[in-house]
XYZ file of C-alpha atoms in Angstrom:
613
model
C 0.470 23.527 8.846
C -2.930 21.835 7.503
C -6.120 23.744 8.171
C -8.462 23.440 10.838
C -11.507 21.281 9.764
C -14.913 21.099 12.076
C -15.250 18.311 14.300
C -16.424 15.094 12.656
C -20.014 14.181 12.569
C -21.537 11.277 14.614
C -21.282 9.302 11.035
C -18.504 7.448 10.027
C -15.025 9.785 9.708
C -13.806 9.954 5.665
C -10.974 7.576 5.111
C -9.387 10.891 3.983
C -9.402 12.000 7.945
C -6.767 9.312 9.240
C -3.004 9.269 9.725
C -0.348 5.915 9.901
C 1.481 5.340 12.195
C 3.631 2.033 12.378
C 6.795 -0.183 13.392
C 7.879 -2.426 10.766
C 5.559 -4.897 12.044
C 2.160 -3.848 12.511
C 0.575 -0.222 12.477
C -2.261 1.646 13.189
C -4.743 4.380 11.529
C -5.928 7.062 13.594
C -8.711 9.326 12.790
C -8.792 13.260 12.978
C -11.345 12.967 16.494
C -8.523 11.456 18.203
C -9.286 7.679 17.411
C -7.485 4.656 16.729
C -9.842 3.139 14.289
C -7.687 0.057 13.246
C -5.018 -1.413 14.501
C -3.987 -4.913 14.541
C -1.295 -6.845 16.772
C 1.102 -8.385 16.875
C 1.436 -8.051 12.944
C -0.087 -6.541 10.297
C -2.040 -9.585 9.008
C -3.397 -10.681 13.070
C -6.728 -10.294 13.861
C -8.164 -6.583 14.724
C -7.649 -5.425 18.105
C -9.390 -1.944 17.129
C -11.611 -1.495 14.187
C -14.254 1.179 14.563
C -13.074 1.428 10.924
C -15.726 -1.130 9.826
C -18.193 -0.864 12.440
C -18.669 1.863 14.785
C -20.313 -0.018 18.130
C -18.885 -3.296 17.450
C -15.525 -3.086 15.993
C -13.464 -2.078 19.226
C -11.265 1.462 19.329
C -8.674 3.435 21.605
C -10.650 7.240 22.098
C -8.463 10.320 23.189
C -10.303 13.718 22.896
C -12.006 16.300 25.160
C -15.439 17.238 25.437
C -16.929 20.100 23.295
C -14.809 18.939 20.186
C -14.690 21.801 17.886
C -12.187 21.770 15.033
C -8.938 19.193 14.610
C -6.306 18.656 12.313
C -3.725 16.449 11.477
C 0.085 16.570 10.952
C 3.024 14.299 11.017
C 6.600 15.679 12.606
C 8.898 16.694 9.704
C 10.267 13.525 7.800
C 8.769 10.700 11.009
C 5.714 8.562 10.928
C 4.945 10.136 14.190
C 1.394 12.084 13.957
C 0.111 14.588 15.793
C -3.446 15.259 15.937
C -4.797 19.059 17.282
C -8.348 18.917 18.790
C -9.932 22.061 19.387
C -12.491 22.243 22.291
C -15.272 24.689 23.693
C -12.662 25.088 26.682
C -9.317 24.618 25.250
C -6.815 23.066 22.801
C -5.392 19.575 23.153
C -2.081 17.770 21.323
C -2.010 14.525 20.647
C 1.474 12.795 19.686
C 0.931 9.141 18.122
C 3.647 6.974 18.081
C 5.195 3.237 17.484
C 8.464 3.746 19.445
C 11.216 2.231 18.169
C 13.794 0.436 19.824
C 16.702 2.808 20.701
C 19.353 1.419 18.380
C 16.864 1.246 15.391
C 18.289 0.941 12.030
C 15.484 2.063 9.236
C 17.576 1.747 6.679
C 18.355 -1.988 7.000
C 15.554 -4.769 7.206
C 16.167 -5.849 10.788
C 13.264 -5.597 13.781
C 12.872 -2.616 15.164
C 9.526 -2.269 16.960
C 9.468 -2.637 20.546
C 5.369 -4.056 20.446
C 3.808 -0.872 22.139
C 1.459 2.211 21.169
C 2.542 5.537 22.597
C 0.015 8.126 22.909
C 0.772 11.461 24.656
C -1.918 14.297 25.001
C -0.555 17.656 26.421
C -3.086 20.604 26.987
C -1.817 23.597 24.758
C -4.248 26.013 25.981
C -7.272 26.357 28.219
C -8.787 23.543 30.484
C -10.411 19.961 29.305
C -12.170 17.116 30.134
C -10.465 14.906 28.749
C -12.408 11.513 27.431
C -10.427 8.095 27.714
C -12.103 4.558 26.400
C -9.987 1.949 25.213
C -12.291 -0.902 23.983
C -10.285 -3.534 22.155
C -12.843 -5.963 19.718
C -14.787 -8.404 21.671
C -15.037 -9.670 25.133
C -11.839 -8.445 27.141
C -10.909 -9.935 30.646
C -9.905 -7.069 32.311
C -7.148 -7.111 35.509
C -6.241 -3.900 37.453
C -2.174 -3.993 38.700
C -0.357 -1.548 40.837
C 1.157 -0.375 37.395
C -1.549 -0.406 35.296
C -4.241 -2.638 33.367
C -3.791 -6.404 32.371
C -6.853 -6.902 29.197
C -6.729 -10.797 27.839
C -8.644 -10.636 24.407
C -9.000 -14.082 23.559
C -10.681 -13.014 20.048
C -6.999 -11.907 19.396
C -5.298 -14.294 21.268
C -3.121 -11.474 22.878
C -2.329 -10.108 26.217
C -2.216 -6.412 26.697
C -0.700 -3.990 29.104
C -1.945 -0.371 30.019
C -0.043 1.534 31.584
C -0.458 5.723 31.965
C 1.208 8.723 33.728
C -1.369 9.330 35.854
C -3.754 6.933 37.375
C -7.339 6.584 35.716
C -10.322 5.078 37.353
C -11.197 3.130 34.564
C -10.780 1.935 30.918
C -13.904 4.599 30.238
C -13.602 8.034 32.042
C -12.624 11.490 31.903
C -10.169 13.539 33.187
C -9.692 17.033 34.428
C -6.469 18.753 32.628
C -5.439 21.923 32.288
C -2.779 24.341 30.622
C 0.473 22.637 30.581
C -0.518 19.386 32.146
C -0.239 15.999 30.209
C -1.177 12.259 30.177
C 1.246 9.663 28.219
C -0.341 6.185 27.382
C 1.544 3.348 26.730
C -0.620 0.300 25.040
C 2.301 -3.005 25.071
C 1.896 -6.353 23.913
C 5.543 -7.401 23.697
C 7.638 -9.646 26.229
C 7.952 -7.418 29.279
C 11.840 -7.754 28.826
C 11.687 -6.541 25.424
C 14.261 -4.626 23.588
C 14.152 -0.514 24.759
C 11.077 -1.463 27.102
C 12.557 -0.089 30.194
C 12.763 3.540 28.276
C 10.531 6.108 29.871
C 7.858 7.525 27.538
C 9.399 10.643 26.484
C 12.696 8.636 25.515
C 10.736 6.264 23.460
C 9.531 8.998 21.345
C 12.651 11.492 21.527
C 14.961 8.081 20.078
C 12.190 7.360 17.242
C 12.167 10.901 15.783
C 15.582 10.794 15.664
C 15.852 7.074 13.661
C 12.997 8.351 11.649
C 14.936 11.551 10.307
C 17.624 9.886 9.977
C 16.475 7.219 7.982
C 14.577 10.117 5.770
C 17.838 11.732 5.111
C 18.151 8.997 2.460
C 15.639 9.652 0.421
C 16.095 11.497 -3.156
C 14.574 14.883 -2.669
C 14.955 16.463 -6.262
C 12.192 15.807 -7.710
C 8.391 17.583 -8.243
C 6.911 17.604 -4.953
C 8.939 16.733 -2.816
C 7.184 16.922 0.722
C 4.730 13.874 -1.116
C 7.613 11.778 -2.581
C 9.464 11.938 1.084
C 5.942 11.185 2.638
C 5.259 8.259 -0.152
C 8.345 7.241 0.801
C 8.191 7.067 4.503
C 4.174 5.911 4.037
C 5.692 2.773 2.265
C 8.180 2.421 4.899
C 5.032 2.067 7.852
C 4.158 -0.877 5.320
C 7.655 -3.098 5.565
C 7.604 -5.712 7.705
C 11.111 -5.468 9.067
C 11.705 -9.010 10.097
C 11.776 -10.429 6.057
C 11.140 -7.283 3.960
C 7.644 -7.939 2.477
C 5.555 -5.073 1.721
C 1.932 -5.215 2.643
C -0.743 -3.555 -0.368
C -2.086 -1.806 2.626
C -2.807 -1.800 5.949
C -6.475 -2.474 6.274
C -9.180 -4.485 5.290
C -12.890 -3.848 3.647
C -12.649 -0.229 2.999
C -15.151 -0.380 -0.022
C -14.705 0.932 -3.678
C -17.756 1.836 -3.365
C -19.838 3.103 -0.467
C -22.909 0.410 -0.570
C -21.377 -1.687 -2.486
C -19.424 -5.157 -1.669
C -16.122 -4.872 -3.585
C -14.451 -4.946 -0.158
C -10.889 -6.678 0.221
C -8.604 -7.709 2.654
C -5.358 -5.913 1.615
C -3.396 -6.621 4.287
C -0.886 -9.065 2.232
C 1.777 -8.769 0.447
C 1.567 -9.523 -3.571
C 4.454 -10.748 -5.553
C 2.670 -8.184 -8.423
C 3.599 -5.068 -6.359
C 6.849 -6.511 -5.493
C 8.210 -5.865 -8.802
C 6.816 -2.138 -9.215
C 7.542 -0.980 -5.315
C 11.399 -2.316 -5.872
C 11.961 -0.238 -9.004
C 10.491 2.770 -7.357
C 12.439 2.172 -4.649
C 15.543 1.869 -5.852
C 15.253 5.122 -8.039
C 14.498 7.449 -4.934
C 17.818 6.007 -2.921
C 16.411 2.960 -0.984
C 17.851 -0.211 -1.965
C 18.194 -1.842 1.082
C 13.887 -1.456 1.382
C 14.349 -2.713 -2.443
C 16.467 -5.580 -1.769
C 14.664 -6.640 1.271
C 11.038 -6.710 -0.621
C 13.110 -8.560 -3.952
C 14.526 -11.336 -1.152
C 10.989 -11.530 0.124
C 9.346 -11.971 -2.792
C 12.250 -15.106 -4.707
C 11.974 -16.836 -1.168
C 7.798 -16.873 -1.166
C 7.839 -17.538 -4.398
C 7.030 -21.006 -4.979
C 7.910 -22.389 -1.836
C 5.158 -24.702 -1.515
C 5.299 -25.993 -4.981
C 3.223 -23.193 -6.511
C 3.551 -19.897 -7.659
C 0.458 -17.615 -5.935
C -0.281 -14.216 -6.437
C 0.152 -13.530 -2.887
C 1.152 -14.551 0.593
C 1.082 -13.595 4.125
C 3.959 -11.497 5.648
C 5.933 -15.028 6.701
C 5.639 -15.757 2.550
C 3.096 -18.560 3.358
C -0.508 -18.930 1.839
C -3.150 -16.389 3.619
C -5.864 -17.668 5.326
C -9.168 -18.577 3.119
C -11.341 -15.279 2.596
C -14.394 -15.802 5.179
C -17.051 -13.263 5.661
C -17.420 -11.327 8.965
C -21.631 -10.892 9.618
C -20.837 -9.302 12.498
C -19.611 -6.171 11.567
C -21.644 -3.814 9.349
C -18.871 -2.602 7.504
C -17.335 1.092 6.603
C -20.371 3.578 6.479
C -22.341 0.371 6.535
C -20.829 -0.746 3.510
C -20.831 -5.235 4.121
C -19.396 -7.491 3.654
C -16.036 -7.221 6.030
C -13.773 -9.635 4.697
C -10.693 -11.131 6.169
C -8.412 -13.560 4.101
C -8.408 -12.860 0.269
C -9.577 -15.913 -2.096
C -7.391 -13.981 -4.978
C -4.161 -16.148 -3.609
C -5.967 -19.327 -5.339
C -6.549 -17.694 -8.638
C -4.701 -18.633 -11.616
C -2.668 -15.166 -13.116
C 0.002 -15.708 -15.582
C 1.616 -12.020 -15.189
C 3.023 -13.233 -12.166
C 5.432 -14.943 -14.463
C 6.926 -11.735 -15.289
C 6.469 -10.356 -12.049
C 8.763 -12.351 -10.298
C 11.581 -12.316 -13.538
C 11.342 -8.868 -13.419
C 11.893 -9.532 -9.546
C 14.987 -11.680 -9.980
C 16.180 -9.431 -13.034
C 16.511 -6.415 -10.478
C 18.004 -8.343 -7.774
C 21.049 -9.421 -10.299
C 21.282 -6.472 -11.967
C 22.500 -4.753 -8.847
C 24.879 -7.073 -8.129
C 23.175 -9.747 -6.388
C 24.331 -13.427 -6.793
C 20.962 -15.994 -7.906
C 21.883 -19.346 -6.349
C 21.966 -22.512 -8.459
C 18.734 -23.646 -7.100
C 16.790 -19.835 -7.179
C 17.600 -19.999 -10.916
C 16.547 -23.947 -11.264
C 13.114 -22.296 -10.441
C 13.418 -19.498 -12.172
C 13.987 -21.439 -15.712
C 11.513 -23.277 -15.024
C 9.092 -20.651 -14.792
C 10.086 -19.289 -17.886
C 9.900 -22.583 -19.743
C 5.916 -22.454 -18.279
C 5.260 -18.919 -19.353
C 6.294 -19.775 -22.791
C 3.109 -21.771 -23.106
C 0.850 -19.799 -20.259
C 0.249 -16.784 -22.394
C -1.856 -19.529 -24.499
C -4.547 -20.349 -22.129
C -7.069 -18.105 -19.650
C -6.432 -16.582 -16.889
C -7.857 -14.102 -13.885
C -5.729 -11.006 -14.904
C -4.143 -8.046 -12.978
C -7.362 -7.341 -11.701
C -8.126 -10.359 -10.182
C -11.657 -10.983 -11.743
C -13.932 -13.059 -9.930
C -15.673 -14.231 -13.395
C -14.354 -17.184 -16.093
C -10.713 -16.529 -16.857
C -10.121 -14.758 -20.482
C -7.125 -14.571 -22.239
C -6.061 -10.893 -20.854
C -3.826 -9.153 -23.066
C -1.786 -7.621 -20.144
C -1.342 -11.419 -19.257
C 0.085 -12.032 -22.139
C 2.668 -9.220 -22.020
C 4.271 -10.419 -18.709
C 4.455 -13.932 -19.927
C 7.037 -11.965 -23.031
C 8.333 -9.834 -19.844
C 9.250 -13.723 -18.377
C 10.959 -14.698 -21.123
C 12.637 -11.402 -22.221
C 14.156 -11.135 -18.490
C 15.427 -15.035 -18.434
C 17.009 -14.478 -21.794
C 18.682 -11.558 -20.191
C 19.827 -13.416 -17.318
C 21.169 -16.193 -18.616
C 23.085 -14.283 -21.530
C 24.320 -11.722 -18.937
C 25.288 -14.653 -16.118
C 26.020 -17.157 -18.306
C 23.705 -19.383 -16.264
C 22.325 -22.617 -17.767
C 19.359 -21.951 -20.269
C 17.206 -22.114 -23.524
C 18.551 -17.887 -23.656
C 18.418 -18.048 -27.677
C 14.898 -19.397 -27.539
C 13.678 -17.708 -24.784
C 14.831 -14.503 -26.466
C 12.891 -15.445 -29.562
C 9.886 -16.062 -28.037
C 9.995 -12.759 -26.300
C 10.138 -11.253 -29.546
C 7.276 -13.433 -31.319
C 4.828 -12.828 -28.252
C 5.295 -8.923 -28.865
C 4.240 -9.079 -32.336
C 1.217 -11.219 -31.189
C 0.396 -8.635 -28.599
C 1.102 -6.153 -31.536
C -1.592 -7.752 -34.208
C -3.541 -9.719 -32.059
C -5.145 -7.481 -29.170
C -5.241 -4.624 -32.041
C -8.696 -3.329 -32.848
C -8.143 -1.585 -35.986
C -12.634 -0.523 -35.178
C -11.994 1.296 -31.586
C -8.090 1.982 -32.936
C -6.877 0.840 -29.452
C -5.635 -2.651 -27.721
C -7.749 -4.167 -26.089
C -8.076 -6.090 -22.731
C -7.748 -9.429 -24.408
C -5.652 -11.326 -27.360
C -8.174 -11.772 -30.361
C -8.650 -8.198 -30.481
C -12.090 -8.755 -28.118
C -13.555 -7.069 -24.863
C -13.452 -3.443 -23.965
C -10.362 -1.131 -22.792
C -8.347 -1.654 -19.821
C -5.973 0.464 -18.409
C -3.641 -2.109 -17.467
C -2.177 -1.730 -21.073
C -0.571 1.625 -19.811
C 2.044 -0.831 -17.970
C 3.194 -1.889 -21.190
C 5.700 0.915 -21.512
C 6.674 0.565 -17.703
C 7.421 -3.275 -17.974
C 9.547 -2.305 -21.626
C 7.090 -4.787 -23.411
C 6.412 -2.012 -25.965
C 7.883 1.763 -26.106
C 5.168 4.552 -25.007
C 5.528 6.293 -28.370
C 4.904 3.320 -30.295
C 2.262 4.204 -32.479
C -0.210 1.988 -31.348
C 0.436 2.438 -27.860
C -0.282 6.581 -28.431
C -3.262 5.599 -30.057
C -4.080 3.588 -26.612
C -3.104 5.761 -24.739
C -5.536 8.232 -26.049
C -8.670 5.698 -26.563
C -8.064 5.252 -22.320
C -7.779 8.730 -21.911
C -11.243 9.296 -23.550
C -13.005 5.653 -22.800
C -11.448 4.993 -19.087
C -11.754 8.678 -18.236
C -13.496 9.851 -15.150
C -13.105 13.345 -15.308
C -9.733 15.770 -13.962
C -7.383 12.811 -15.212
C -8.670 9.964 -13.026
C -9.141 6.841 -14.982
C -11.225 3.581 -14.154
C -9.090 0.280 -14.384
C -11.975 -0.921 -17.471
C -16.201 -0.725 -16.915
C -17.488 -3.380 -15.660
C -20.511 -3.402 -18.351
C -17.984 -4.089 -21.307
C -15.305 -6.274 -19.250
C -17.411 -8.453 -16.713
C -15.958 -9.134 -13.335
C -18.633 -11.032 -11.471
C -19.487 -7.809 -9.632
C -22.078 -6.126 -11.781
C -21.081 -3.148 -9.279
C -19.323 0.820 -10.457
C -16.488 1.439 -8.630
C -13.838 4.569 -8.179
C -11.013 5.668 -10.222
C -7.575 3.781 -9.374
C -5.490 5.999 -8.832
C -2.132 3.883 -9.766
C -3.749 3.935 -13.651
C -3.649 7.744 -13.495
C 0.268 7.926 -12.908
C 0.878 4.894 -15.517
C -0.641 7.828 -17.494
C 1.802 10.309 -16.374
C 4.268 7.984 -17.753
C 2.980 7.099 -21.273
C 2.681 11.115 -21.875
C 6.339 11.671 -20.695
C 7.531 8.754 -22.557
C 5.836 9.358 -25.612
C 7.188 13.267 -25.132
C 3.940 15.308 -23.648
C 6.091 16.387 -20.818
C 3.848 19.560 -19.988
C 0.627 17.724 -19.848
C 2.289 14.727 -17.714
C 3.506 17.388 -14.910
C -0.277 18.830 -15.574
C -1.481 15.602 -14.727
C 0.653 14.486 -12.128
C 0.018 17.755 -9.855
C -3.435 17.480 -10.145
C -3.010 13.592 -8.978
C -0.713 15.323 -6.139
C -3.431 17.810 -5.288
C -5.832 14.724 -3.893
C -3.428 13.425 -1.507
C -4.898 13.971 1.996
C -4.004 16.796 4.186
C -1.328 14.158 5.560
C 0.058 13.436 2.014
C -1.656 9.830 1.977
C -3.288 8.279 -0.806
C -6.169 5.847 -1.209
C -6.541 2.866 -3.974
C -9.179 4.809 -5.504
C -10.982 8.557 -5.561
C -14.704 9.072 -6.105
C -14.289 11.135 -9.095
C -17.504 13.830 -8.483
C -16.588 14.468 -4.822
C -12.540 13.226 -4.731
C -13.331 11.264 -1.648
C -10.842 8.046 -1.250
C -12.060 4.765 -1.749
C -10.604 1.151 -0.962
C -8.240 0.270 1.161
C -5.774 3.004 2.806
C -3.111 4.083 2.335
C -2.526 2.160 -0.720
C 1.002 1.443 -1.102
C 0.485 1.089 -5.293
C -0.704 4.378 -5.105
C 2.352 6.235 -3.115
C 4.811 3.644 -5.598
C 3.285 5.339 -8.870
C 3.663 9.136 -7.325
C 7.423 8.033 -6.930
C 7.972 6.420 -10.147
C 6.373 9.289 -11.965
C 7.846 12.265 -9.943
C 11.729 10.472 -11.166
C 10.112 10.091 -14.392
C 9.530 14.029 -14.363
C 12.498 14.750 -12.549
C 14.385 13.602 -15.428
C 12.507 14.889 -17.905
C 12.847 17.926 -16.556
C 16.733 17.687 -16.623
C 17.045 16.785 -20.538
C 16.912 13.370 -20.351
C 14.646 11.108 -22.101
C 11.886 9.734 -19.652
C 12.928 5.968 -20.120
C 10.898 4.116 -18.172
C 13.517 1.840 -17.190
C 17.182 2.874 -17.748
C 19.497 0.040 -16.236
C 22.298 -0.465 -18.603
C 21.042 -4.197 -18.257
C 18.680 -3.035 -21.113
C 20.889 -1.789 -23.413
């Protein structure tokens, strides 16, 4: 059980104090003083309904707590998304019980809908007596209809109709009720049809049938590993970010949390990138999910060009998102502006996503998967343009909002494109330029080899032409089998990161802004993704004892929930950026297998499909 922690300040709660809950189509965070902070319906991408998150007064939330707050704490039920949240009063001890329900024949194993479009909330009083504080405030001006079996709230800002409905009857959308030992209040928050699948369950029903299809679908994943409780968390965290009706995975659920507090590198996450596609499948597949795997891999070869262009990202539906706008009027997470909705990133030109979506489509056949005549058209295609791509500048994995450089990482995925069509086509016998392809692949590595060397720092560097500073990014190389990890150039990398990038306790930066420019000028956290592509290199290149060093320290700054940020503020380990960061939870999987087998004898590959061989 986590530890009791004193009741939040009047401030802004630390991203660190929320729990996810979620039902394959939208979710919600909610904070340890009994607060949904964020939530947006119907879907994960729809406007905010609640988001106290980014602006305490104006940003709308859903309270639950009693008077005299004291201490709280946090926990989900063993292997569910369903949280619990313990407040501690002056007078007495309340449970909260946060859930999504589920419709009653849910399926989490299989990519099918299986939300019923309602929040669940159900406070019991453990001990004691409380006065018990209800407000529901959804973001902006709410019309606001009282039925004999509940509340009726139009929010026009979110073009959604909302239902209320509780066990017992309150006097308003604001007030407070008298409980005591043993009595309870259940909450039920729907936007769905009326009529809607399982929405004629009572409360209790709703929550009994999603424990069960939670644990059930939990029972699936691969358990022998280091750390289990986090990789079966990670696992179920990633899970509360699949949007059940196609399979895309969205980077994370919210928007704007900054990577750093006063500063304005604050993104909309709340997408799906054809980038992570490619590293969540693998992870996936290794810790017994490949139905979560082969939903995000159909996801991501259907988005994929379907408007005549290849973009870094897309909405849930696989369609372009929105254009990034500014929102002036909210003040931002601990008053850190701008709030940002829409992500300008998805007009960007980035050449790894070449490789990303080969290395998509590679996957997908490997396990058996049939590419159609006109998925593969594309496909060839795409390799034909990476052959030339690697050439000319880019915006790179990190999305830099300066003059596109010739990145080496870039580079790398344009020979992970070609390498993976060669593969196909020889393996498939599809149509195909495999011999050439295959030859390029092989050229382009010994360009990356000589040509982002600097024999001065002894390290790669960020760009071809041996120019600009570090970048951490080169740790994928290994992962993406462009170059081994105990090449000797990639050791020497490895260690020029470790020393350059290093923040301290094995957190790394992604590259410093004063020696790689990114149109920011600002300092931001560690990423914590960069620290596990460390894990990796060090296994791979045979420093198993120092990589299971590394990783449980990385494992020691997960929140008391087992929930990980994009990045950590490496003097105080607070989280930073958007949360929880689904990159984040995908490298604790990939390097707790990558442990697991070291631990057993074998040698850490970093990939191991016989499709390699």
């Amino acid at each position: 059980m986590n530890e009791w922690s004193p009741a939040p300040s009047a401030g802004y709660l630390p991203i660190k104090d929320h729990g996810l809950i979620g039902d394959g189509r939208t979710c919600a965070l909610v904070g340890r003083d009994g607060t949904v902070s964020f939530m947006c319906v119907p879907r994960f991408d729809a406007p905010p309904l609640f988001c106290s998150l980014l602006d305490r007064h104006r940003g709308g939330s859903f309270l639950l707590a009693p008077d005299g707050l004291r201490l709280s704490r946090q926990h989900y039920l063993e292997d569910t998304g369903v949280l619990v949240t313990e407040l501690r009063a002056d007078t007495g001890l309340v449970e909260i019980t946060d859930v999504f329900p589920l419709r009653p024949d849910a399926r989490l194993e299989v990519d099918t809908p299986v939300g019923t479009g309602e929040l669940l909330r159900h406070v019991r009083v453990a001990q004691g007596s409380v006065e018990l504080r209800v407000a529901v405030r959804p973001r902006g001006e709410t019309q606001v209809e009282r039925h004999a079996d509940g509340w009726e709230l139009t929010c026009p800002k979110q073009s959604v109709k909302l239902h209320l409905a509780t066990s017992r009857p309150l006097p308003g959308l604001e007030c407070a009720l008298r409980l005591s030992q043993g009595e309870d209040l259940w909450v039920r928050l729907r936007w769905s049809e009326p009529h809607a699948a399982g929405s004629g369950r009572s409360a209790s029903q709703c929550l009994d049938d999603t424990v069960r299809a939670w644990r059930r679908w939990s029972a699936f994943v691969m358990a022998d590993t280091p750390r289990p409780d986090l990789v079966r968390r990670s696992a179920i965290t990633l899970k509360l970010l699949d949007y059940a009706e196609n399979g895309a995975i969205v980077a994370a659920p919210t928007s704007s949390l900054p990577e750093r507090i006063g500063g304005d590198r604050n993104w909309d996450y709340r997408y799906a990138w054809i980038r992570d596609a490619a590293y969540t499948v693998f992870a996936l597949r290794r810790i017994g999910l490949p139905d979560e795997a082969g939903g995000f891999l159909h996801w991501a070869l259907t988005a994929a060009g379907r408007d005549g262009r290849l973009r870094v990202l897309y909405d849930v539906d696989g369609r372009p998102p929105p254009p990034e706008v500014i929102e002036a009027e909210l003040e931002g997470y601990d008053r850190s502006a701008p709030v940002r909705w829409g992500n300008a990133a998805a007009e960007q030109v980035q050449h790894d996503v070449y490789g990303e979506l080969l290395d998509c489509a590679f996957q997908w056949a490997a396990t058996g998967r049939p590419l159609s005549a006109g998925l593969w058209h594309r496909l060839s295609g795409l390799a034909e343009q990476a052959r030339s791509a690697w050439r000319t500048p880019d915006h790179g994995i990190w999305e830099v909002r300066t003059q596109a450089r010739p990145f080496t990482y870039s580079a790398a995925m344009c020979q992970v494109a070609l390498d993976r069509a060669a593969r196909l086509a020889i393996r498939l016998n599809l149509p195909g330029n495999a011999a050439t392809w295959a030859a390029e692949a092989r050229r382009l590595t010994g360009q990356i080899i000589h040509d982002a060397w600097d024999e001065r720092a002894h390290s790669f560097t960020e760009h071809l032409g041996a120019t600009g500073g570090l970048d951490s990014s080169l740790l994928a190389l290994p992962l993406r089998r462009v170059l081994p990890a105990d090449h000797p150039r990639m050791v020497a990398t490895t260690q020029a990161i470790t020393e350059r990038l290093g923040a301290g306790d094995g957190f790394l930066y992604r590259y410093l802004p004063q020696d790689s420019p990114d149109g920011l000028d600002q300092p931001e956290g560690a990423f914590l993704l960069c620290s596990f592509w460390l894990v990796d290199n060090l296994a791979g290149q045979g420093r198993i004892d120092e990589a299971a060093e590394l990783f449980d320290k990385l494992c020691s700054c997960a929140s008391p929930l087992g929930l990980l940020a994009e990045q950590i503020d490496p003097y105080d380990h607070s989280f930073l950026g958007n949360f929880p960061q689904a990159l984040s939870h995908v490298g604790l999987l990939s390097s707790a297998v990558v442990l697991a087998r070291a631990e057993r004898g074998i040698r850490p590959e970093l990939s191991t499909h016989a499709w390699f061989r």
